[in-house]
PDB file of C-alpha atoms (C1' of nucleotides) in Angstrom:
ATOM      1  CA  MET S 411      43.606 -13.111  46.145  1.00 76.00           C
ATOM      2  CA  PRO S 412      41.522 -15.564  48.070  1.00 91.00           C
ATOM      3  CA  GLU S 413      39.083 -13.725  50.277  1.00 94.00           C
ATOM      4  CA  LEU S 414      35.646 -14.861  51.338  1.00 95.00           C
ATOM      5  CA  PRO S 415      34.044 -15.034  47.846  1.00 95.00           C
ATOM      6  CA  GLU S 416      36.998 -16.942  46.398  1.00 94.00           C
ATOM      7  CA  VAL S 417      37.121 -19.361  49.329  1.00 95.00           C
ATOM      8  CA  GLU S 418      33.351 -19.883  49.208  1.00 95.00           C
ATOM      9  CA  THR S 419      33.496 -20.490  45.445  1.00 95.00           C
ATOM     10  CA  THR S 420      36.201 -23.060  46.088  1.00 95.00           C
ATOM     11  CA  ARG S 421      34.122 -24.612  48.875  1.00 96.00           C
ATOM     12  CA  ARG S 422      31.127 -25.076  46.603  1.00 96.00           C
ATOM     13  CA  HIS S 423      33.216 -26.816  43.942  1.00 95.00           C
ATOM     14  CA  LEU S 424      34.744 -29.082  46.563  1.00 96.00           C
ATOM     15  CA  GLU S 425      31.391 -29.819  48.133  1.00 96.00           C
ATOM     16  CA  ALA S 426      30.025 -31.065  44.834  1.00 96.00           C
ATOM     17  CA  ALA S 427      33.068 -33.172  43.987  1.00 95.00           C
ATOM     18  CA  VAL S 428      34.602 -34.299  47.250  1.00 97.00           C
ATOM     19  CA  VAL S 429      31.849 -34.894  49.818  1.00 98.00           C
ATOM     20  CA  GLY S 430      31.198 -38.636  50.029  1.00 98.00           C
ATOM     21  CA  ARG S 431      34.646 -39.506  48.672  1.00 98.00           C
ATOM     22  CA  ARG S 432      37.236 -41.380  50.651  1.00 98.00           C
ATOM     23  CA  ILE S 433      40.787 -40.083  50.935  1.00 98.00           C
ATOM     24  CA  VAL S 434      43.324 -42.580  49.637  1.00 98.00           C
ATOM     25  CA  SER S 435      46.518 -40.768  50.550  1.00 97.00           C
ATOM     26  CA  ALA S 436      47.961 -37.320  51.106  1.00 96.00           C
ATOM     27  CA  GLU S 437      51.348 -35.859  50.373  1.00 95.00           C
ATOM     28  CA  ILE S 438      52.911 -32.612  51.554  1.00 94.00           C
ATOM     29  CA  ARG S 439      55.418 -31.618  48.907  1.00 93.00           C
ATOM     30  CA  HIS S 440      56.540 -28.405  50.554  1.00 91.00           C
ATOM     31  CA  PRO S 441      57.091 -28.729  54.315  1.00 91.00           C
ATOM     32  CA  ARG S 442      56.203 -25.104  54.960  1.00 91.00           C
ATOM     33  CA  LEU S 443      52.558 -25.848  54.119  1.00 93.00           C
ATOM     34  CA  ALA S 444      52.424 -28.157  57.148  1.00 93.00           C
ATOM     35  CA  ARG S 445      53.874 -25.600  59.552  1.00 90.00           C
ATOM     36  CA  ARG S 446      50.654 -25.481  61.599  1.00 89.00           C
ATOM     37  CA  GLN S 447      50.845 -29.184  62.290  1.00 90.00           C
ATOM     38  CA  ASP S 448      52.925 -30.073  65.370  1.00 86.00           C
ATOM     39  CA  ARG S 449      54.340 -33.042  63.501  1.00 88.00           C
ATOM     40  CA  PRO S 450      54.110 -32.523  59.722  1.00 87.00           C
ATOM     41  CA  ALA S 451      53.716 -36.259  59.087  1.00 92.00           C
ATOM     42  CA  ASP S 452      50.491 -36.146  61.119  1.00 94.00           C
ATOM     43  CA  PHE S 453      48.644 -34.504  58.241  1.00 95.00           C
ATOM     44  CA  SER S 454      48.877 -37.474  55.913  1.00 96.00           C
ATOM     45  CA  ASP S 455      48.510 -40.028  58.697  1.00 96.00           C
ATOM     46  CA  ARG S 456      45.400 -38.419  60.126  1.00 96.00           C
ATOM     47  CA  ILE S 457      43.395 -37.949  56.915  1.00 97.00           C
ATOM     48  CA  ALA S 458      44.366 -41.069  54.932  1.00 97.00           C
ATOM     49  CA  GLY S 459      41.497 -43.551  54.648  1.00 98.00           C
ATOM     50  CA  ARG S 460      38.876 -41.130  55.912  1.00 98.00           C
ATOM     51  CA  LEU S 461      35.554 -40.211  54.368  1.00 98.00           C
ATOM     52  CA  VAL S 462      34.745 -36.546  53.603  1.00 98.00           C
ATOM     53  CA  LEU S 463      31.431 -35.845  55.326  1.00 98.00           C
ATOM     54  CA  ARG S 464      30.943 -32.122  54.919  1.00 97.00           C
ATOM     55  CA  ILE S 465      32.805 -28.950  53.965  1.00 96.00           C
ATOM     56  CA  ASP S 466      32.304 -25.739  55.928  1.00 95.00           C
ATOM     57  CA  ARG S 467      33.825 -22.314  55.536  1.00 95.00           C
ATOM     58  CA  ILE S 468      34.544 -19.922  58.363  1.00 93.00           C
ATOM     59  CA  GLY S 469      36.015 -16.646  57.185  1.00 93.00           C
ATOM     60  CA  LYS S 470      38.798 -17.664  54.825  1.00 94.00           C
ATOM     61  CA  LEU S 471      39.208 -21.129  56.324  1.00 93.00           C
ATOM     62  CA  LEU S 472      37.960 -24.292  54.611  1.00 94.00           C
ATOM     63  CA  MET S 473      36.987 -26.959  57.127  1.00 94.00           C
ATOM     64  CA  LYS S 474      36.642 -30.457  55.723  1.00 96.00           C
ATOM     65  CA  ARG S 475      34.854 -32.625  58.277  1.00 96.00           C
ATOM     66  CA  LEU S 476      36.027 -36.220  58.004  1.00 97.00           C
ATOM     67  CA  ASP S 477      34.828 -39.348  59.735  1.00 97.00           C
ATOM     68  CA  GLY S 478      36.531 -40.164  63.015  1.00 96.00           C
ATOM     69  CA  GLU S 479      36.000 -36.523  64.052  1.00 94.00           C
ATOM     70  CA  VAL S 480      39.020 -35.335  62.121  1.00 95.00           C
ATOM     71  CA  THR S 481      38.911 -31.881  60.567  1.00 94.00           C
ATOM     72  CA  TRP S 482      41.142 -31.079  57.625  1.00 95.00           C
ATOM     73  CA  VAL S 483      41.664 -27.303  57.521  1.00 94.00           C
ATOM     74  CA  THR S 484      42.894 -25.467  54.433  1.00 95.00           C
ATOM     75  CA  HIS S 485      43.849 -21.786  54.258  1.00 94.00           C
ATOM     76  CA  LEU S 486      44.761 -20.435  50.822  1.00 94.00           C
ATOM     77  CA  GLY S 487      46.938 -17.638  52.175  1.00 92.00           C
ATOM     78  CA  MET S 488      47.318 -15.036  49.503  1.00 85.00           C
ATOM     79  CA  SER S 489      48.466 -16.995  46.494  1.00 91.00           C
ATOM     80  CA  GLY S 490      46.888 -20.389  47.049  1.00 94.00           C
ATOM     81  CA  ARG S 491      44.340 -22.055  44.818  1.00 94.00           C
ATOM     82  CA  VAL S 492      42.769 -25.473  44.714  1.00 96.00           C
ATOM     83  CA  ARG S 493      42.903 -27.668  41.633  1.00 95.00           C
ATOM     84  CA  LEU S 494      40.572 -30.606  41.330  1.00 95.00           C
ATOM     85  CA  VAL S 495      41.773 -32.882  38.530  1.00 95.00           C
ATOM     86  CA  ALA S 496      42.229 -36.472  37.448  1.00 96.00           C
ATOM     87  CA  ALA S 497      45.224 -38.039  39.158  1.00 95.00           C
ATOM     88  CA  GLY S 498      47.195 -38.429  35.953  1.00 90.00           C
ATOM     89  CA  ASP S 499      46.936 -34.790  34.834  1.00 93.00           C
ATOM     90  CA  ALA S 500      50.158 -32.844  34.420  1.00 93.00           C
ATOM     91  CA  GLU S 501      51.126 -31.044  37.585  1.00 92.00           C
ATOM     92  CA  GLU S 502      51.463 -27.307  37.727  1.00 92.00           C
ATOM     93  CA  PRO S 503      54.495 -25.746  39.375  1.00 92.00           C
ATOM     94  CA  HIS S 504      54.058 -25.047  43.107  1.00 93.00           C
ATOM     95  CA  THR S 505      51.740 -27.980  43.647  1.00 94.00           C
ATOM     96  CA  ASN S 506      52.569 -28.176  47.329  1.00 94.00           C
ATOM     97  CA  VAL S 507      49.882 -30.484  48.707  1.00 96.00           C
ATOM     98  CA  VAL S 508      48.303 -33.443  46.897  1.00 96.00           C
ATOM     99  CA  VAL S 509      45.372 -35.447  48.292  1.00 97.00           C
ATOM    100  CA  ARG S 510      44.250 -38.482  46.300  1.00 97.00           C
ATOM    101  CA  LEU S 511      40.604 -39.481  46.372  1.00 98.00           C
ATOM    102  CA  ASP S 512      39.012 -42.877  45.786  1.00 98.00           C
ATOM    103  CA  ASP S 513      37.381 -41.805  42.511  1.00 97.00           C
ATOM    104  CA  GLY S 514      40.711 -41.198  40.784  1.00 97.00           C
ATOM    105  CA  ASN S 515      40.658 -37.454  41.252  1.00 97.00           C
ATOM    106  CA  GLU S 516      43.117 -35.345  43.161  1.00 96.00           C
ATOM    107  CA  PHE S 517      42.831 -32.273  45.332  1.00 97.00           C
ATOM    108  CA  ARG S 518      45.928 -30.155  44.715  1.00 96.00           C
ATOM    109  CA  LEU S 519      46.907 -27.034  46.606  1.00 95.00           C
ATOM    110  CA  VAL S 520      48.941 -24.819  44.303  1.00 95.00           C
ATOM    111  CA  ASP S 521      50.562 -22.024  46.287  1.00 93.00           C
ATOM    112  CA  PRO S 522      53.633 -20.218  44.934  1.00 92.00           C
ATOM    113  CA  ARG S 523      54.164 -17.962  47.932  1.00 90.00           C
ATOM    114  CA  THR S 524      53.411 -20.665  50.496  1.00 92.00           C
ATOM    115  CA  PHE S 525      51.419 -18.374  52.772  1.00 92.00           C
ATOM    116  CA  GLY S 526      48.676 -20.984  52.783  1.00 93.00           C
ATOM    117  CA  PHE S 527      48.621 -24.087  54.953  1.00 94.00           C
ATOM    118  CA  VAL S 528      46.837 -27.342  55.675  1.00 95.00           C
ATOM    119  CA  VAL S 529      46.375 -28.972  59.044  1.00 94.00           C
ATOM    120  CA  ALA S 530      44.487 -32.046  60.294  1.00 95.00           C
ATOM    121  CA  LEU S 531      42.927 -31.585  63.723  1.00 93.00           C
ATOM    122  CA  LEU S 532      41.749 -34.234  66.143  1.00 91.00           C
ATOM    123  CA  PRO S 533      38.887 -33.734  68.597  1.00 86.00           C
ATOM    124  CA  GLY S 534      39.977 -31.474  71.430  1.00 81.00           C
ATOM    125  CA  GLU S 535      42.712 -29.793  69.478  1.00 84.00           C
ATOM    126  CA  PRO S 536      42.335 -26.048  68.925  1.00 77.00           C
ATOM    127  CA  GLY S 537      40.054 -25.731  65.936  1.00 76.00           C
ATOM    128  CA  GLU S 538      38.574 -22.947  63.901  1.00 72.00           C
ATOM    129  CA  GLY S 539      39.147 -19.576  65.410  1.00 68.00           C
ATOM    130  CA  ALA S 540      41.694 -20.737  67.915  1.00 72.00           C
ATOM    131  CA  TRP S 541      44.802 -19.421  66.253  1.00 73.00           C
ATOM    132  CA  THR S 542      43.496 -15.969  65.444  1.00 71.00           C
ATOM    133  CA  SER S 543      40.379 -15.874  67.628  1.00 79.00           C
ATOM    134  CA  LEU S 544      38.303 -15.500  64.516  1.00 89.00           C
ATOM    135  CA  GLY S 545      35.453 -13.007  64.584  1.00 91.00           C
ATOM    136  CA  PRO S 546      31.969 -13.646  63.162  1.00 93.00           C
ATOM    137  CA  ASP S 547      31.807 -14.680  59.521  1.00 94.00           C
ATOM    138  CA  ALA S 548      31.149 -11.663  57.309  1.00 95.00           C
ATOM    139  CA  LEU S 549      28.604 -13.510  55.177  1.00 96.00           C
ATOM    140  CA  ASP S 550      26.943 -16.080  57.431  1.00 96.00           C
ATOM    141  CA  ALA S 551      27.111 -14.417  60.848  1.00 95.00           C
ATOM    142  CA  LEU S 552      27.228 -10.698  60.113  1.00 96.00           C
ATOM    143  CA  PRO S 553      26.389  -8.841  63.333  1.00 95.00           C
ATOM    144  CA  THR S 554      23.507  -6.372  63.384  1.00 96.00           C
ATOM    145  CA  SER S 555      24.516  -2.772  63.006  1.00 95.00           C
ATOM    146  CA  PRO S 556      23.881  -1.812  66.664  1.00 95.00           C
ATOM    147  CA  ARG S 557      26.143  -4.690  67.588  1.00 94.00           C
ATOM    148  CA  LEU S 558      28.781  -3.595  65.108  1.00 94.00           C
ATOM    149  CA  ALA S 559      28.535  -0.054  66.438  1.00 95.00           C
ATOM    150  CA  ARG S 560      29.149  -1.307  69.953  1.00 93.00           C
ATOM    151  CA  ARG S 561      32.229  -3.188  68.830  1.00 93.00           C
ATOM    152  CA  LEU S 562      33.525  -0.110  67.005  1.00 93.00           C
ATOM    153  CA  ALA S 563      33.004   2.235  69.946  1.00 92.00           C
ATOM    154  CA  GLY S 564      36.259   3.620  71.253  1.00 90.00           C
ATOM    155  CA  ARG S 565      38.365   2.043  68.513  1.00 91.00           C
ATOM    156  CA  SER S 566      40.931   4.461  67.108  1.00 90.00           C
ATOM    157  CA  ALA S 567      42.165   2.177  64.330  1.00 92.00           C
ATOM    158  CA  PRO S 568      41.065   3.170  60.818  1.00 93.00           C
ATOM    159  CA  ILE S 569      37.914   1.368  59.696  1.00 95.00           C
ATOM    160  CA  LYS S 570      39.804  -0.231  56.797  1.00 94.00           C
ATOM    161  CA  ALA S 571      42.193  -1.885  59.257  1.00 94.00           C
ATOM    162  CA  LEU S 572      39.291  -3.124  61.371  1.00 94.00           C
ATOM    163  CA  LEU S 573      37.548  -4.627  58.348  1.00 95.00           C
ATOM    164  CA  LEU S 574      40.766  -6.499  57.527  1.00 94.00           C
ATOM    165  CA  ASP S 575      41.145  -7.717  61.108  1.00 93.00           C
ATOM    166  CA  GLN S 576      39.895 -11.337  61.044  1.00 91.00           C
ATOM    167  CA  GLY S 577      39.247 -11.132  64.779  1.00 90.00           C
ATOM    168  CA  PHE S 578      36.838  -8.275  64.204  1.00 93.00           C
ATOM    169  CA  LEU S 579      35.080  -9.782  61.201  1.00 94.00           C
ATOM    170  CA  ALA S 580      36.168 -12.925  59.349  1.00 94.00           C
ATOM    171  CA  GLY S 581      36.381 -13.101  55.582  1.00 94.00           C
ATOM    172  CA  LEU S 582      37.151  -9.675  54.159  1.00 95.00           C
ATOM    173  CA  GLY S 583      40.544  -9.064  52.556  1.00 94.00           C
ATOM    174  CA  ASN S 584      42.071  -6.071  50.857  1.00 93.00           C
ATOM    175  CA  ILE S 585      39.930  -6.088  47.731  1.00 93.00           C
ATOM    176  CA  TYR S 586      36.498  -6.485  49.299  1.00 95.00           C
ATOM    177  CA  ALA S 587      37.272  -4.169  52.232  1.00 95.00           C
ATOM    178  CA  ASP S 588      37.926  -1.343  49.745  1.00 94.00           C
ATOM    179  CA  GLU S 589      34.790  -2.224  47.786  1.00 95.00           C
ATOM    180  CA  VAL S 590      32.634  -2.292  50.932  1.00 96.00           C
ATOM    181  CA  LEU S 591      33.845   1.147  52.047  1.00 96.00           C
ATOM    182  CA  PHE S 592      33.182   2.611  48.612  1.00 96.00           C
ATOM    183  CA  ARG S 593      29.663   1.229  48.573  1.00 96.00           C
ATOM    184  CA  ALA S 594      29.097   2.589  52.082  1.00 97.00           C
ATOM    185  CA  GLY S 595      30.529   6.003  51.204  1.00 96.00           C
ATOM    186  CA  VAL S 596      32.941   5.956  54.138  1.00 96.00           C
ATOM    187  CA  SER S 597      36.626   6.941  54.007  1.00 95.00           C
ATOM    188  CA  PRO S 598      38.986   4.073  54.854  1.00 94.00           C
ATOM    189  CA  HIS S 599      40.969   6.362  57.141  1.00 92.00           C
ATOM    190  CA  ARG S 600      38.142   7.132  59.546  1.00 93.00           C
ATOM    191  CA  PRO S 601      38.770   5.849  63.054  1.00 93.00           C
ATOM    192  CA  GLY S 602      36.307   3.065  63.858  1.00 93.00           C
ATOM    193  CA  GLY S 603      34.986   4.880  66.895  1.00 93.00           C
ATOM    194  CA  SER S 604      34.288   8.073  64.938  1.00 94.00           C
ATOM    195  CA  LEU S 605      31.595   6.554  62.731  1.00 95.00           C
ATOM    196  CA  SER S 606      28.010   7.657  63.169  1.00 96.00           C
ATOM    197  CA  ARG S 607      25.231   5.162  63.626  1.00 96.00           C
ATOM    198  CA  ASP S 608      24.184   5.793  60.050  1.00 97.00           C
ATOM    199  CA  GLU S 609      27.686   5.217  58.702  1.00 96.00           C
ATOM    200  CA  VAL S 610      27.967   1.934  60.589  1.00 96.00           C
ATOM    201  CA  ALA S 611      24.597   0.917  59.188  1.00 97.00           C
ATOM    202  CA  ARG S 612      25.774   1.741  55.660  1.00 97.00           C
ATOM    203  CA  ILE S 613      28.935  -0.321  56.089  1.00 97.00           C
ATOM    204  CA  ARG S 614      26.919  -3.177  57.492  1.00 96.00           C
ATOM    205  CA  ALA S 615      24.462  -2.959  54.620  1.00 97.00           C
ATOM    206  CA  ALA S 616      27.276  -2.945  52.048  1.00 97.00           C
ATOM    207  CA  ILE S 617      29.082  -6.076  53.228  1.00 96.00           C
ATOM    208  CA  ARG S 618      26.788  -8.854  52.059  1.00 96.00           C
ATOM    209  CA  PRO S 619      25.880  -7.362  48.656  1.00 96.00           C
ATOM    210  CA  VAL S 620      29.553  -6.834  47.842  1.00 96.00           C
ATOM    211  CA  LEU S 621      30.484 -10.372  48.904  1.00 96.00           C
ATOM    212  CA  ARG S 622      27.518 -11.895  47.070  1.00 96.00           C
ATOM    213  CA  ALA S 623      28.359  -9.988  43.907  1.00 95.00           C
ATOM    214  CA  GLY S 624      31.900 -11.343  44.077  1.00 94.00           C
ATOM    215  CA  LEU S 625      30.494 -14.803  44.635  1.00 94.00           C
ATOM    216  CA  ARG S 626      28.135 -14.584  41.661  1.00 94.00           C
ATOM    217  CA  HIS S 627      31.115 -13.944  39.408  1.00 93.00           C
ATOM    218  CA  GLY S 628      33.247 -16.750  40.796  1.00 88.00           C
ATOM    219  CA  GLY S 629      35.444 -14.315  42.714  1.00 90.00           C
ATOM    220  CA  THR S 630      38.198 -11.966  41.646  1.00 89.00           C
ATOM    221  CA  SER S 631      41.048 -13.263  39.496  1.00 86.00           C
ATOM    222  CA  LEU S 632      43.606 -10.488  39.149  1.00 85.00           C
ATOM    223  CA  ALA S 633      45.812 -10.098  36.095  1.00 78.00           C
ATOM    224  CA  ASP S 634      48.393 -12.449  37.612  1.00 80.00           C
ATOM    225  CA  LEU S 635      45.756 -15.242  37.708  1.00 75.00           C
ATOM    226  CA  ALA S 636      47.077 -16.322  41.108  1.00 81.00           C
ATOM    227  CA  TYR S 637      43.492 -17.203  41.995  1.00 88.00           C
ATOM    228  CA  LEU S 638      41.515 -19.533  39.762  1.00 88.00           C
ATOM    229  CA  LEU S 639      38.502 -21.758  40.315  1.00 90.00           C
ATOM    230  CA  PRO S 640      39.240 -25.452  41.035  1.00 91.00           C
ATOM    231  CA  ASP S 641      38.399 -26.293  37.416  1.00 91.00           C
ATOM    232  CA  GLY S 642      40.946 -23.771  36.130  1.00 89.00           C
ATOM    233  CA  ARG S 643      38.551 -21.021  35.072  1.00 91.00           C
ATOM    234  CA  ALA S 644      39.137 -17.416  36.136  1.00 89.00           C
ATOM    235  CA  GLY S 645      36.646 -15.561  38.308  1.00 91.00           C
ATOM    236  CA  ASP S 646      35.477 -12.448  36.522  1.00 90.00           C
ATOM    237  CA  TYR S 647      34.584  -9.998  39.273  1.00 92.00           C
ATOM    238  CA  LEU S 648      37.703  -7.965  38.419  1.00 91.00           C
ATOM    239  CA  SER S 649      35.905  -5.970  35.733  1.00 90.00           C
ATOM    240  CA  ARG S 650      33.157  -5.093  38.227  1.00 93.00           C
ATOM    241  CA  LEU S 651      35.429  -3.661  40.919  1.00 94.00           C
ATOM    242  CA  LYS S 652      34.596  -0.047  41.728  1.00 95.00           C
ATOM    243  CA  VAL S 653      37.817   1.055  43.406  1.00 94.00           C
ATOM    244  CA  TYR S 654      40.332  -1.741  44.013  1.00 93.00           C
ATOM    245  CA  GLY S 655      43.213  -1.516  41.548  1.00 91.00           C
ATOM    246  CA  ARG S 656      41.688   1.543  39.852  1.00 92.00           C
ATOM    247  CA  ALA S 657      44.009   4.284  41.178  1.00 90.00           C
ATOM    248  CA  GLY S 658      44.149   7.116  38.630  1.00 90.00           C
ATOM    249  CA  ASP S 659      40.960   5.968  36.900  1.00 92.00           C
ATOM    250  CA  PRO S 660      37.708   7.916  37.120  1.00 94.00           C
ATOM    251  CA  CYS S 661      35.255   7.036  39.884  1.00 95.00           C
ATOM    252  CA  ARG S 662      32.364   5.124  38.345  1.00 94.00           C
ATOM    253  CA  ARG S 663      29.960   7.210  40.411  1.00 96.00           C
ATOM    254  CA  CYS S 664      31.272  10.816  40.329  1.00 97.00           C
ATOM    255  CA  GLY S 665      34.060  10.783  37.749  1.00 95.00           C
ATOM    256  CA  ASP S 666      36.741  12.108  40.107  1.00 95.00           C
ATOM    257  CA  GLU S 667      40.027  10.295  40.314  1.00 93.00           C
ATOM    258  CA  ILE S 668      40.321   7.148  42.458  1.00 93.00           C
ATOM    259  CA  ILE S 669      43.332   7.505  44.696  1.00 92.00           C
ATOM    260  CA  ARG S 670      45.642   5.025  46.374  1.00 91.00           C
ATOM    261  CA  THR S 671      46.778   5.530  49.936  1.00 90.00           C
ATOM    262  CA  VAL S 672      48.314   3.175  52.463  1.00 89.00           C
ATOM    263  CA  VAL S 673      46.533   1.967  55.593  1.00 90.00           C
ATOM    264  CA  ARG S 674      48.576  -0.202  57.939  1.00 87.00           C
ATOM    265  CA  GLY S 675      50.937  -1.031  55.125  1.00 85.00           C
ATOM    266  CA  ARG S 676      48.130  -2.178  52.831  1.00 90.00           C
ATOM    267  CA  SER S 677      47.312  -0.410  49.586  1.00 91.00           C
ATOM    268  CA  THR S 678      43.914   1.216  49.799  1.00 93.00           C
ATOM    269  CA  HIS S 679      41.827   2.490  46.900  1.00 94.00           C
ATOM    270  CA  TRP S 680      39.038   5.005  47.344  1.00 94.00           C
ATOM    271  CA  CYS S 681      37.188   8.041  46.038  1.00 95.00           C
ATOM    272  CA  PRO S 682      37.747  11.107  48.260  1.00 94.00           C
ATOM    273  CA  ARG S 683      34.587  12.730  46.898  1.00 96.00           C
ATOM    274  CA  CYS S 684      32.204   9.798  47.401  1.00 96.00           C
ATOM    275  CA  GLN S 685      33.773   8.589  50.645  1.00 96.00           C
ATOM    276  CA  THR S 686      33.918  10.911  53.632  1.00 94.00           C
TER     277      THR S 686
ATOM    278  C1'  DA L1403      49.491   0.673  67.315  1.00 65.32           C
ATOM    279  C1'  DC L1404      53.182  -0.089  64.878  1.00 65.32           C
ATOM    280  C1'  DC L1405      56.953  -2.740  62.504  1.00 65.32           C
ATOM    281  C1'  DT L1406      59.182  -6.955  60.309  1.00 65.32           C
ATOM    282  C1'  DC L1407      59.055 -11.235  58.411  1.00 65.32           C
ATOM    283  C1'  DC L1408      57.636 -14.974  55.509  1.00 65.32           C
ATOM    284  C1'  DC L1409      57.719 -16.153  50.033  1.00 65.32           C
ATOM    285  C1'  DT L1410      57.794 -15.956  44.771  1.00 65.32           C
ATOM    286  C1'  DG L1411      56.530 -14.096  40.260  1.00 65.32           C
ATOM    287  C1'  DG L1412      56.038 -10.193  37.599  1.00 65.32           C
ATOM    288  C1'  DC L1413      57.336  -5.862  36.389  1.00 65.32           C
ATOM    289  C1'  DC L1414      60.215  -1.698  35.831  1.00 65.32           C
TER     290       DC L1414
ATOM    291  C1'  DG R   3      68.601  -6.016  40.659  1.00 65.32           C
ATOM    292  C1'  DG R   4      65.021  -3.936  43.330  1.00 65.32           C
ATOM    293  C1'  DC R   5      60.376  -3.312  44.413  1.00 65.32           C
ATOM    294  C1'  DC R   6      55.713  -4.648  44.925  1.00 65.32           C
ATOM    295  C1'  DA R   7      51.732  -7.703  45.875  1.00 65.32           C
ATOM    296  C1'  DG R   8      49.547  -9.136  51.007  1.00 65.32           C
ATOM    297  C1'  DG R   9      47.281 -12.707  55.139  1.00 65.32           C
ATOM    298  C1'  DG R  10      48.798 -13.587  59.256  1.00 65.32           C
ATOM    299  C1'  DA R  11      52.132 -14.213  63.157  1.00 65.32           C
ATOM    300  C1'  DG R  12      55.302 -12.365  66.019  1.00 65.32           C
ATOM    301  C1'  DG R  13      57.788  -8.877  68.498  1.00 65.32           C
ATOM    302  C1'  DT R  14      58.333  -4.325  70.777  1.00 65.32           C
TER     303       DT R  14
END
DNA sequence: ACCTCCCTGGCC
DNA sequence: GGCCAGGGAGGT
């Protein structure tokens, strides 16, 4: 599923292919994808004819900066992926947003479960971070460990839940949160406020290497191939995962069995021997 | 802090 | 035919 490494991989593909292009037209095929726009028709009206100046990523959000101070925001939800193809190419099912560019290519948002969305924001409208009060980006703005420790102090929620909370830290999802906690050697069930300074430092130190490793491999495409790169290739970080999806398999470090528990309704994979 | 909902494909 | 996957919003 699209978490920070998958969104960043997508961003890099888009940056290479879309920056400098002008948007010819945009079409929302599935109205639910425009649910964050006050008036759904605004999306097409606001981005048509505009030049793509830059593409940023904040947490799991893609922010396309257009001329006229318009920002086109895309969130992939949990089943969304971007396809970048020639306009005439056959369309996959669940192609819910189509944006035509002036070079004959199309940006297509394919999202079976429609948890993703697009929105076009004008200056002064609530932008990045406004709807969820997004925390610092886990890759680009990772707080120092004393700072993280301060923000964890007094928190009774399990650390896994805090890592998934986009207001606490933006970008981690279920896969990479489990991988970070394994690398740090910390149990996902530990209350945030119970972590020692050293444990916080280990978690902090694990975050960027785990995200960068995912990034190097083009992200994680699970067996369902819900996530693919914009050119249709699969990311291959799946085979490198240490705990996610490996319940019942031996821990790659100690050989004990990886177990699956549930934290806040989310499946959680960890090694009870390596993570305390 | 907890629950429910949204939504569809894949699997048993 | 029912359950599961889960990011995020909303309600209590």
